[in-house]
């Protein structure tokens, strides 16, 4: 699916978009996703272990557009740059932004920067300059009509301002429907 407002494909971090809700809200084991092989994972177990951590790679895949590498190929590239780490007990940590920026710049030729304290006005300024912004938000953004229950922990790709200029269009890798995968926040102030 491609967003007609912004011409950016709306991908999910899970291989079967119709199963995102069952996985993220219903407890379905990602290993049961029949489309897992299309992600580039080596096995259902690898897919199940990593897919929930790949919102950033999905945002990158969307930003790269048509012809972007498979999700797990992007993950492998990020791993090579230490943009993900694993604890001694195997817990996946990341996305680590500075190595990720180096990865997308060197491997994909994207102009990228880390903005540790980006204000809403700063976000709108970047959009006005023609940039897309990968923003850290709470996973509850998959319900944009509800108040945010917290901050951070999930990445979305902010693609443009809304027609009235007050809000933003964004793509959510864990959106549970087409309307929440390519959605908008009516106010960014």
Short mmCIF file of N, CA, C and O in Angstrom, two decimals, residues 28-162:
data_model
loop_
_atom_site.label_atom_id
_atom_site.label_comp_id
_atom_site.label_asym_id
_atom_site.label_seq_id
_atom_site.Cartn_x
_atom_site.Cartn_y
_atom_site.Cartn_z
N UNK A 28 -1.08 -13.17 19.41
CA UNK A 28 -0.67 -14.19 18.44
C UNK A 28 0.84 -14.25 18.37
O UNK A 28 1.52 -13.21 18.26
N UNK A 29 1.40 -15.44 18.44
CA UNK A 29 2.85 -15.63 18.32
C UNK A 29 3.27 -15.26 16.90
O UNK A 29 2.75 -15.83 15.93
N UNK A 30 4.19 -14.30 16.74
CA UNK A 30 4.63 -13.93 15.39
C UNK A 30 5.14 -15.12 14.58
O UNK A 30 5.08 -15.08 13.34
N UNK A 31 5.63 -16.16 15.21
CA UNK A 31 6.10 -17.34 14.49
C UNK A 31 4.98 -17.99 13.68
O UNK A 31 5.23 -18.75 12.75
N UNK A 32 3.74 -17.69 14.02
CA UNK A 32 2.60 -18.23 13.30
C UNK A 32 2.21 -17.39 12.09
O UNK A 32 1.27 -17.73 11.37
N UNK A 33 2.92 -16.31 11.84
CA UNK A 33 2.67 -15.45 10.68
C UNK A 33 3.09 -16.22 9.43
O UNK A 33 4.29 -16.50 9.24
N UNK A 34 2.15 -16.60 8.56
CA UNK A 34 2.52 -17.40 7.39
C UNK A 34 3.40 -16.66 6.39
O UNK A 34 4.05 -17.29 5.56
N UNK A 35 3.48 -15.35 6.48
CA UNK A 35 4.30 -14.58 5.55
C UNK A 35 5.71 -14.32 6.02
O UNK A 35 6.45 -13.59 5.38
N UNK A 36 6.12 -14.95 7.11
CA UNK A 36 7.42 -14.65 7.73
C UNK A 36 8.58 -14.70 6.74
O UNK A 36 9.49 -13.87 6.81
N UNK A 37 8.59 -15.63 5.81
CA UNK A 37 9.73 -15.79 4.90
C UNK A 37 9.93 -14.56 4.01
O UNK A 37 11.05 -14.23 3.64
N UNK A 38 8.85 -13.83 3.71
CA UNK A 38 8.95 -12.63 2.89
C UNK A 38 9.70 -11.50 3.57
O UNK A 38 10.12 -10.54 2.91
N UNK A 39 9.90 -11.61 4.87
CA UNK A 39 10.63 -10.59 5.62
C UNK A 39 12.14 -10.72 5.44
O UNK A 39 12.88 -9.80 5.78
N UNK A 40 12.58 -11.87 4.96
CA UNK A 40 14.01 -12.14 4.85
C UNK A 40 14.59 -12.85 6.06
O UNK A 40 15.79 -13.13 6.10
N UNK A 41 13.76 -13.15 7.05
CA UNK A 41 14.23 -13.89 8.22
C UNK A 41 14.62 -15.30 7.82
O UNK A 41 14.08 -15.87 6.86
N UNK A 42 15.56 -15.88 8.55
CA UNK A 42 16.05 -17.23 8.24
C UNK A 42 15.09 -18.32 8.71
O UNK A 42 15.12 -19.43 8.19
N UNK A 43 14.25 -18.01 9.69
CA UNK A 43 13.34 -19.02 10.25
C UNK A 43 12.18 -18.33 10.94
O UNK A 43 12.27 -17.14 11.29
N UNK A 44 11.09 -19.06 11.19
CA UNK A 44 9.99 -18.46 11.97
C UNK A 44 10.45 -18.02 13.36
O UNK A 44 9.98 -17.00 13.87
N UNK A 45 11.37 -18.75 13.95
CA UNK A 45 11.86 -18.39 15.29
C UNK A 45 12.62 -17.06 15.25
O UNK A 45 12.44 -16.20 16.14
N UNK A 46 13.50 -16.88 14.25
CA UNK A 46 14.22 -15.62 14.13
C UNK A 46 13.24 -14.47 13.88
O UNK A 46 13.34 -13.40 14.48
N UNK A 47 12.28 -14.71 13.01
CA UNK A 47 11.27 -13.70 12.72
C UNK A 47 10.51 -13.32 13.99
O UNK A 47 10.35 -12.14 14.30
N UNK A 48 10.06 -14.30 14.75
CA UNK A 48 9.29 -14.05 15.97
C UNK A 48 10.12 -13.28 16.99
O UNK A 48 9.61 -12.40 17.69
N UNK A 49 11.40 -13.59 17.09
CA UNK A 49 12.27 -12.94 18.06
C UNK A 49 12.51 -11.48 17.72
O UNK A 49 12.58 -10.62 18.59
N UNK A 50 12.62 -11.16 16.43
CA UNK A 50 13.04 -9.82 16.01
C UNK A 50 11.94 -8.90 15.51
O UNK A 50 12.07 -7.68 15.62
N UNK A 51 10.87 -9.41 14.94
CA UNK A 51 9.90 -8.56 14.24
C UNK A 51 9.36 -7.44 15.12
O UNK A 51 9.17 -6.31 14.66
N UNK A 52 9.12 -7.70 16.38
CA UNK A 52 8.62 -6.68 17.29
C UNK A 52 9.61 -5.57 17.59
O UNK A 52 9.23 -4.53 18.14
N UNK A 53 10.85 -5.76 17.21
CA UNK A 53 11.90 -4.75 17.44
C UNK A 53 12.25 -3.96 16.18
O UNK A 53 13.17 -3.15 16.21
N UNK A 54 11.56 -4.21 15.09
CA UNK A 54 12.00 -3.67 13.80
C UNK A 54 11.15 -2.52 13.27
O UNK A 54 11.09 -2.28 12.07
N UNK A 55 10.55 -1.75 14.19
CA UNK A 55 9.80 -0.58 13.73
C UNK A 55 10.72 0.41 13.03
O UNK A 55 10.35 1.00 12.01
N UNK A 56 11.92 0.60 13.53
CA UNK A 56 12.87 1.51 12.89
C UNK A 56 13.30 1.04 11.52
O UNK A 56 13.41 1.83 10.58
N UNK A 57 13.53 -0.26 11.38
CA UNK A 57 13.91 -0.79 10.07
C UNK A 57 12.74 -0.67 9.09
O UNK A 57 12.95 -0.44 7.90
N UNK A 58 11.53 -0.81 9.61
CA UNK A 58 10.35 -0.64 8.75
C UNK A 58 10.24 0.81 8.30
O UNK A 58 9.93 1.08 7.13
N UNK A 59 10.50 1.75 9.20
CA UNK A 59 10.51 3.17 8.81
C UNK A 59 11.56 3.43 7.74
O UNK A 59 11.31 4.13 6.76
N UNK A 60 12.73 2.85 7.91
CA UNK A 60 13.79 2.99 6.91
C UNK A 60 13.33 2.41 5.58
O UNK A 60 13.50 3.03 4.53
N UNK A 61 12.72 1.25 5.62
CA UNK A 61 12.24 0.60 4.40
C UNK A 61 11.23 1.50 3.68
O UNK A 61 11.26 1.64 2.46
N UNK A 62 10.34 2.14 4.45
CA UNK A 62 9.37 3.05 3.85
C UNK A 62 10.08 4.26 3.24
O UNK A 62 9.76 4.70 2.13
N UNK A 63 11.06 4.80 3.96
CA UNK A 63 11.79 5.98 3.47
C UNK A 63 12.58 5.67 2.21
O UNK A 63 12.73 6.53 1.33
N UNK A 64 13.07 4.44 2.09
CA UNK A 64 13.83 4.05 0.90
C UNK A 64 12.93 3.87 -0.32
O UNK A 64 13.39 3.97 -1.45
N UNK A 65 11.65 3.60 -0.09
CA UNK A 65 10.69 3.51 -1.18
C UNK A 65 10.77 2.21 -1.95
O UNK A 65 11.30 1.20 -1.48
N UNK A 66 10.27 2.25 -3.17
CA UNK A 66 10.23 1.07 -4.04
C UNK A 66 11.64 0.52 -4.21
O UNK A 66 12.60 1.27 -4.35
N UNK A 67 11.75 -0.77 -4.18
CA UNK A 67 13.05 -1.41 -4.35
C UNK A 67 13.86 -1.50 -3.08
O UNK A 67 15.02 -1.92 -3.12
N UNK A 68 13.28 -1.11 -1.93
CA UNK A 68 14.01 -1.21 -0.66
C UNK A 68 14.30 -2.68 -0.35
O UNK A 68 13.53 -3.57 -0.72
N UNK A 69 15.41 -2.95 0.30
CA UNK A 69 15.74 -4.33 0.69
C UNK A 69 14.69 -4.90 1.64
O UNK A 69 13.96 -4.15 2.30
N UNK A 70 14.64 -6.22 1.76
CA UNK A 70 13.75 -6.84 2.74
C UNK A 70 14.09 -6.37 4.16
O UNK A 70 15.21 -5.96 4.46
N UNK A 71 13.11 -6.49 5.03
CA UNK A 71 13.23 -6.01 6.40
C UNK A 71 14.45 -6.57 7.12
O UNK A 71 15.21 -5.84 7.76
N UNK A 72 14.69 -7.87 7.03
CA UNK A 72 15.80 -8.48 7.77
C UNK A 72 17.15 -8.17 7.13
O UNK A 72 18.17 -8.19 7.82
N UNK A 73 17.19 -7.83 5.85
CA UNK A 73 18.44 -7.36 5.25
C UNK A 73 18.80 -6.00 5.85
O UNK A 73 19.97 -5.73 6.14
N UNK A 74 17.80 -5.15 6.07
CA UNK A 74 18.06 -3.87 6.72
C UNK A 74 18.50 -4.09 8.16
O UNK A 74 19.41 -3.42 8.65
N UNK A 75 17.87 -5.03 8.84
CA UNK A 75 18.29 -5.37 10.21
C UNK A 75 19.74 -5.81 10.24
O UNK A 75 20.52 -5.38 11.08
N UNK A 76 20.12 -6.66 9.29
CA UNK A 76 21.51 -7.14 9.24
C UNK A 76 22.47 -5.98 9.03
O UNK A 76 23.55 -5.94 9.65
N UNK A 77 22.11 -5.04 8.17
CA UNK A 77 22.95 -3.86 7.97
C UNK A 77 23.08 -3.05 9.25
O UNK A 77 24.17 -2.61 9.61
N UNK A 78 21.97 -2.86 9.94
CA UNK A 78 22.00 -2.11 11.20
C UNK A 78 22.84 -2.84 12.25
O UNK A 78 23.57 -2.20 13.01
N UNK A 79 22.75 -4.15 12.29
CA UNK A 79 23.57 -4.93 13.23
C UNK A 79 25.06 -4.73 12.95
O UNK A 79 25.86 -4.62 13.88
N UNK A 80 25.42 -4.67 11.68
CA UNK A 80 26.82 -4.49 11.31
C UNK A 80 27.37 -3.14 11.79
O UNK A 80 28.57 -3.00 11.98
N UNK A 81 26.49 -2.18 11.99
CA UNK A 81 26.89 -0.85 12.48
C UNK A 81 26.63 -0.69 13.98
O UNK A 81 26.73 0.41 14.51
N UNK A 82 26.29 -1.78 14.65
CA UNK A 82 25.98 -1.76 16.09
C UNK A 82 24.78 -0.88 16.44
O UNK A 82 24.70 -0.31 17.52
N UNK A 83 23.83 -0.79 15.51
CA UNK A 83 22.62 -0.02 15.78
C UNK A 83 21.62 -0.80 16.61
O UNK A 83 20.63 -0.24 17.07
N UNK A 84 21.86 -2.07 16.80
CA UNK A 84 21.14 -2.91 17.76
C UNK A 84 22.19 -3.58 18.62
O UNK A 84 23.28 -3.90 18.13
N UNK A 85 21.87 -3.81 19.86
CA UNK A 85 22.75 -4.58 20.74
C UNK A 85 21.91 -5.63 21.43
O UNK A 85 20.68 -5.54 21.47
N UNK A 86 22.59 -6.62 21.96
CA UNK A 86 21.92 -7.67 22.73
C UNK A 86 22.64 -7.81 24.07
O UNK A 86 23.86 -7.81 24.12
N UNK A 87 21.85 -7.92 25.13
CA UNK A 87 22.40 -8.17 26.45
C UNK A 87 22.97 -9.58 26.50
O UNK A 87 22.70 -10.41 25.63
N UNK A 88 23.75 -9.87 27.54
CA UNK A 88 24.32 -11.20 27.71
C UNK A 88 23.25 -12.28 27.75
O UNK A 88 23.48 -13.40 27.30
N UNK A 89 22.07 -11.92 28.25
CA UNK A 89 20.99 -12.91 28.31
C UNK A 89 20.14 -12.93 27.04
O UNK A 89 19.10 -13.58 26.98
N UNK A 90 20.59 -12.23 25.98
CA UNK A 90 19.92 -12.29 24.68
C UNK A 90 18.82 -11.26 24.47
O UNK A 90 18.15 -11.28 23.43
N UNK A 91 18.61 -10.36 25.42
CA UNK A 91 17.58 -9.33 25.26
C UNK A 91 18.04 -8.32 24.21
O UNK A 91 19.15 -7.79 24.29
N UNK A 92 17.20 -8.06 23.23
CA UNK A 92 17.51 -7.13 22.15
C UNK A 92 17.31 -5.71 22.63
O UNK A 92 16.27 -5.37 23.19
N UNK A 93 18.32 -4.88 22.41
CA UNK A 93 18.25 -3.46 22.77
C UNK A 93 18.45 -2.65 21.49
O UNK A 93 19.25 -2.97 20.65
N UNK A 94 17.77 -1.59 21.40
CA UNK A 94 17.94 -0.72 20.23
C UNK A 94 16.60 -0.14 19.89
O UNK A 94 15.63 -0.37 20.57
N UNK A 95 16.60 0.64 18.99
CA UNK A 95 17.55 1.06 17.99
C UNK A 95 18.47 2.12 18.60
O UNK A 95 17.99 3.05 19.23
N UNK A 96 19.76 1.99 18.40
CA UNK A 96 20.73 2.96 18.90
C UNK A 96 20.94 3.98 17.78
O UNK A 96 21.42 3.65 16.70
N UNK A 97 20.53 5.22 18.05
CA UNK A 97 20.37 6.20 16.98
C UNK A 97 21.66 6.62 16.28
O UNK A 97 21.69 6.71 15.05
N UNK A 98 22.73 6.92 16.99
CA UNK A 98 23.95 7.41 16.34
C UNK A 98 24.51 6.37 15.35
O UNK A 98 24.80 6.72 14.20
N UNK A 99 24.66 5.10 15.74
CA UNK A 99 25.12 4.12 14.74
C UNK A 99 24.11 3.92 13.61
O UNK A 99 24.50 3.67 12.47
N UNK A 100 22.83 4.06 13.91
CA UNK A 100 21.81 3.93 12.87
C UNK A 100 21.97 5.04 11.84
O UNK A 100 21.91 4.79 10.62
N UNK A 101 22.20 6.26 12.28
CA UNK A 101 22.40 7.39 11.37
C UNK A 101 23.63 7.13 10.49
O UNK A 101 23.60 7.38 9.28
N UNK A 102 24.69 6.63 11.09
CA UNK A 102 25.89 6.31 10.30
C UNK A 102 25.56 5.23 9.25
O UNK A 102 25.96 5.34 8.09
N UNK A 103 24.79 4.22 9.66
CA UNK A 103 24.38 3.15 8.74
C UNK A 103 23.58 3.70 7.57
O UNK A 103 23.91 3.44 6.40
N UNK A 104 22.52 4.47 7.84
CA UNK A 104 21.68 4.94 6.74
C UNK A 104 22.43 5.93 5.84
O UNK A 104 22.18 5.98 4.64
N UNK A 105 23.34 6.68 6.41
CA UNK A 105 24.14 7.62 5.61
C UNK A 105 25.11 6.87 4.71
O UNK A 105 25.18 7.13 3.50
N UNK A 106 25.87 5.95 5.31
CA UNK A 106 26.92 5.25 4.55
C UNK A 106 26.36 4.17 3.62
O UNK A 106 26.82 4.03 2.49
N UNK A 107 25.40 3.40 4.08
CA UNK A 107 24.91 2.27 3.30
C UNK A 107 23.80 2.64 2.32
O UNK A 107 23.65 1.99 1.29
N UNK A 108 23.04 3.68 2.65
CA UNK A 108 21.88 4.00 1.83
C UNK A 108 21.88 5.42 1.28
O UNK A 108 20.96 5.81 0.56
N UNK A 109 22.90 6.20 1.62
CA UNK A 109 23.03 7.54 1.07
C UNK A 109 21.97 8.54 1.53
O UNK A 109 21.74 9.54 0.87
N UNK A 110 21.34 8.27 2.66
CA UNK A 110 20.33 9.18 3.19
C UNK A 110 20.97 10.23 4.07
O UNK A 110 21.91 9.96 4.82
N UNK A 111 20.46 11.44 3.99
CA UNK A 111 20.88 12.53 4.87
C UNK A 111 20.13 12.33 6.18
O UNK A 111 18.90 12.43 6.21
N UNK A 112 20.83 12.02 7.25
CA UNK A 112 20.18 11.71 8.52
C UNK A 112 20.91 12.39 9.66
O UNK A 112 22.11 12.63 9.59
N UNK A 113 20.14 12.71 10.70
CA UNK A 113 20.70 13.33 11.90
C UNK A 113 19.84 12.93 13.09
O UNK A 113 18.66 12.65 12.94
N UNK A 114 20.46 12.91 14.26
CA UNK A 114 19.74 12.66 15.50
C UNK A 114 19.37 14.01 16.11
O UNK A 114 20.22 14.89 16.25
N UNK A 115 18.10 14.16 16.43
CA UNK A 115 17.61 15.36 17.12
C UNK A 115 17.10 14.90 18.48
O UNK A 115 16.00 14.38 18.59
N UNK A 116 17.91 15.07 19.49
CA UNK A 116 17.56 14.56 20.82
C UNK A 116 16.37 15.26 21.46
O UNK A 116 15.63 14.67 22.22
N UNK A 117 16.18 16.51 21.15
CA UNK A 117 15.08 17.28 21.75
C UNK A 117 14.38 18.07 20.65
O UNK A 117 14.48 19.30 20.60
N UNK A 118 13.67 17.40 19.80
CA UNK A 118 13.00 18.04 18.68
C UNK A 118 11.62 18.53 19.13
O UNK A 118 10.77 17.74 19.53
N UNK A 119 11.42 19.83 19.05
CA UNK A 119 10.13 20.42 19.43
C UNK A 119 9.12 20.19 18.30
O UNK A 119 9.50 19.90 17.16
N UNK A 120 7.83 20.34 18.59
CA UNK A 120 6.84 20.26 17.51
C UNK A 120 7.14 21.25 16.39
O UNK A 120 7.03 20.90 15.21
N UNK A 121 7.53 22.47 16.73
CA UNK A 121 7.87 23.46 15.69
C UNK A 121 9.07 23.00 14.87
O UNK A 121 9.11 23.18 13.65
N UNK A 122 10.05 22.38 15.53
CA UNK A 122 11.22 21.85 14.83
C UNK A 122 10.84 20.72 13.89
O UNK A 122 11.35 20.63 12.77
N UNK A 123 9.95 19.86 14.33
CA UNK A 123 9.45 18.76 13.49
C UNK A 123 8.77 19.33 12.25
O UNK A 123 9.06 18.91 11.13
N UNK A 124 7.90 20.31 12.44
CA UNK A 124 7.20 20.91 11.31
C UNK A 124 8.19 21.60 10.37
O UNK A 124 8.04 21.53 9.15
N UNK A 125 9.23 22.21 10.93
CA UNK A 125 10.26 22.84 10.10
C UNK A 125 10.99 21.84 9.23
O UNK A 125 11.28 22.11 8.05
N UNK A 126 11.30 20.67 9.78
CA UNK A 126 11.96 19.63 8.99
C UNK A 126 11.04 19.15 7.87
O UNK A 126 11.50 18.93 6.73
N UNK A 127 9.76 18.97 8.17
CA UNK A 127 8.80 18.56 7.13
C UNK A 127 8.71 19.63 6.05
O UNK A 127 8.68 19.31 4.86
N UNK A 128 8.67 20.89 6.46
CA UNK A 128 8.60 21.99 5.49
C UNK A 128 9.83 22.03 4.60
O UNK A 128 9.76 22.48 3.46
N UNK A 129 10.96 21.55 5.11
CA UNK A 129 12.20 21.51 4.33
C UNK A 129 12.26 20.27 3.43
O UNK A 129 13.28 20.02 2.79
N UNK A 130 11.18 19.50 3.40
CA UNK A 130 11.11 18.33 2.52
C UNK A 130 11.67 17.06 3.12
O UNK A 130 11.86 16.08 2.41
N UNK A 131 11.93 17.06 4.42
CA UNK A 131 12.47 15.87 5.05
C UNK A 131 11.36 15.01 5.64
O UNK A 131 10.28 15.50 5.95
N UNK A 132 11.66 13.75 5.80
CA UNK A 132 10.80 12.84 6.56
C UNK A 132 11.49 12.63 7.89
O UNK A 132 12.71 12.65 7.98
N UNK A 133 10.70 12.40 8.92
CA UNK A 133 11.24 12.31 10.27
C UNK A 133 10.83 10.99 10.90
O UNK A 133 9.64 10.67 10.95
N UNK A 134 11.81 10.23 11.37
CA UNK A 134 11.53 9.05 12.15
C UNK A 134 11.43 9.52 13.60
O UNK A 134 12.41 10.02 14.15
N UNK A 135 10.24 9.41 14.17
CA UNK A 135 9.99 9.96 15.50
C UNK A 135 9.73 8.85 16.51
O UNK A 135 9.04 7.87 16.21
N UNK A 136 10.29 9.03 17.69
CA UNK A 136 10.07 8.10 18.79
C UNK A 136 8.79 8.50 19.50
O UNK A 136 8.65 9.64 19.97
N UNK A 137 7.85 7.57 19.56
CA UNK A 137 6.54 7.80 20.16
C UNK A 137 6.17 6.60 21.02
O UNK A 137 6.85 5.57 21.01
N UNK A 138 5.07 6.68 21.70
CA UNK A 138 4.53 5.53 22.44
C UNK A 138 3.79 4.64 21.45
O UNK A 138 3.16 5.13 20.51
N UNK A 139 3.86 3.32 21.63
CA UNK A 139 3.19 2.41 20.70
C UNK A 139 1.67 2.65 20.65
O UNK A 139 1.00 2.27 19.69
N UNK A 140 1.13 3.32 21.64
CA UNK A 140 -0.29 3.65 21.65
C UNK A 140 -0.71 4.55 20.50
O UNK A 140 -1.91 4.75 20.29
N UNK A 141 0.25 5.04 19.72
CA UNK A 141 -0.09 5.87 18.57
C UNK A 141 -0.90 5.08 17.54
O UNK A 141 -1.52 5.66 16.66
N UNK A 142 -0.92 3.77 17.69
CA UNK A 142 -1.75 2.99 16.75
C UNK A 142 -3.23 3.31 16.96
O UNK A 142 -4.07 2.90 16.17
N UNK A 143 -3.54 4.06 18.01
CA UNK A 143 -4.89 4.57 18.25
C UNK A 143 -4.79 6.10 18.32
O UNK A 143 -4.88 6.69 19.39
N UNK A 144 -4.58 6.77 17.18
CA UNK A 144 -4.30 8.21 17.20
C UNK A 144 -5.47 9.05 17.72
O UNK A 144 -5.28 10.22 18.04
N UNK A 145 -6.65 8.46 17.82
CA UNK A 145 -7.79 9.19 18.34
C UNK A 145 -7.81 9.22 19.88
O UNK A 145 -8.61 9.92 20.47
N UNK A 146 -6.93 8.48 20.52
CA UNK A 146 -6.86 8.44 21.98
C UNK A 146 -5.66 9.24 22.49
O UNK A 146 -4.65 9.35 21.80
N UNK A 147 -5.74 9.74 23.72
CA UNK A 147 -4.58 10.43 24.30
C UNK A 147 -3.39 9.47 24.43
O UNK A 147 -3.58 8.27 24.69
N UNK A 148 -2.20 9.99 24.24
CA UNK A 148 -0.99 9.16 24.35
C UNK A 148 -0.82 8.70 25.80
O UNK A 148 -0.83 9.51 26.71
N UNK A 149 -0.66 7.39 26.01
CA UNK A 149 -0.48 6.88 27.37
C UNK A 149 0.94 7.03 27.90
O UNK A 149 1.22 6.73 29.05
N UNK A 150 1.86 7.48 27.06
CA UNK A 150 3.25 7.62 27.48
C UNK A 150 4.08 8.18 26.34
O UNK A 150 3.53 8.66 25.35
N UNK A 151 5.40 8.06 26.49
CA UNK A 151 6.31 8.57 25.48
C UNK A 151 7.34 7.52 25.12
O UNK A 151 7.78 6.76 25.97
N UNK A 152 7.77 7.53 23.88
CA UNK A 152 8.90 6.73 23.42
C UNK A 152 8.68 5.23 23.37
O UNK A 152 7.65 4.72 23.79
N UNK A 153 9.67 4.56 22.79
CA UNK A 153 9.67 3.11 22.72
C UNK A 153 9.23 2.54 21.39
O UNK A 153 9.34 1.34 21.16
N UNK A 154 8.70 3.37 20.50
CA UNK A 154 8.22 2.91 19.20
C UNK A 154 8.56 4.00 18.18
O UNK A 154 8.54 5.19 18.51
N UNK A 155 8.86 3.61 16.95
CA UNK A 155 9.22 4.56 15.91
C UNK A 155 8.18 4.59 14.80
O UNK A 155 7.71 3.53 14.37
N UNK A 156 7.85 5.80 14.36
CA UNK A 156 6.97 6.00 13.22
C UNK A 156 7.67 6.94 12.24
O UNK A 156 8.59 7.67 12.61
N UNK A 157 7.22 6.92 11.00
CA UNK A 157 7.78 7.80 9.98
C UNK A 157 6.79 8.93 9.72
O UNK A 157 5.69 8.69 9.23
N UNK A 158 7.18 10.15 10.09
CA UNK A 158 6.34 11.32 9.86
C UNK A 158 6.67 11.81 8.45
O UNK A 158 7.83 12.07 8.13
N UNK A 159 5.63 11.93 7.62
CA UNK A 159 5.86 12.16 6.20
C UNK A 159 5.54 13.57 5.70
O UNK A 159 6.15 14.04 4.75
N UNK A 160 4.56 14.24 6.33
CA UNK A 160 4.16 15.56 5.85
C UNK A 160 3.20 16.22 6.84
O UNK A 160 2.71 15.57 7.76
N UNK A 161 2.93 17.50 6.59
CA UNK A 161 1.90 18.21 7.36
C UNK A 161 0.52 17.82 6.82
O UNK A 161 0.39 17.45 5.66
N UNK A 162 -0.49 18.00 7.65
CA UNK A 162 -1.87 17.86 7.18
C UNK A 162 -2.21 19.09 6.33
O UNK A 162 -1.48 20.09 6.35
#
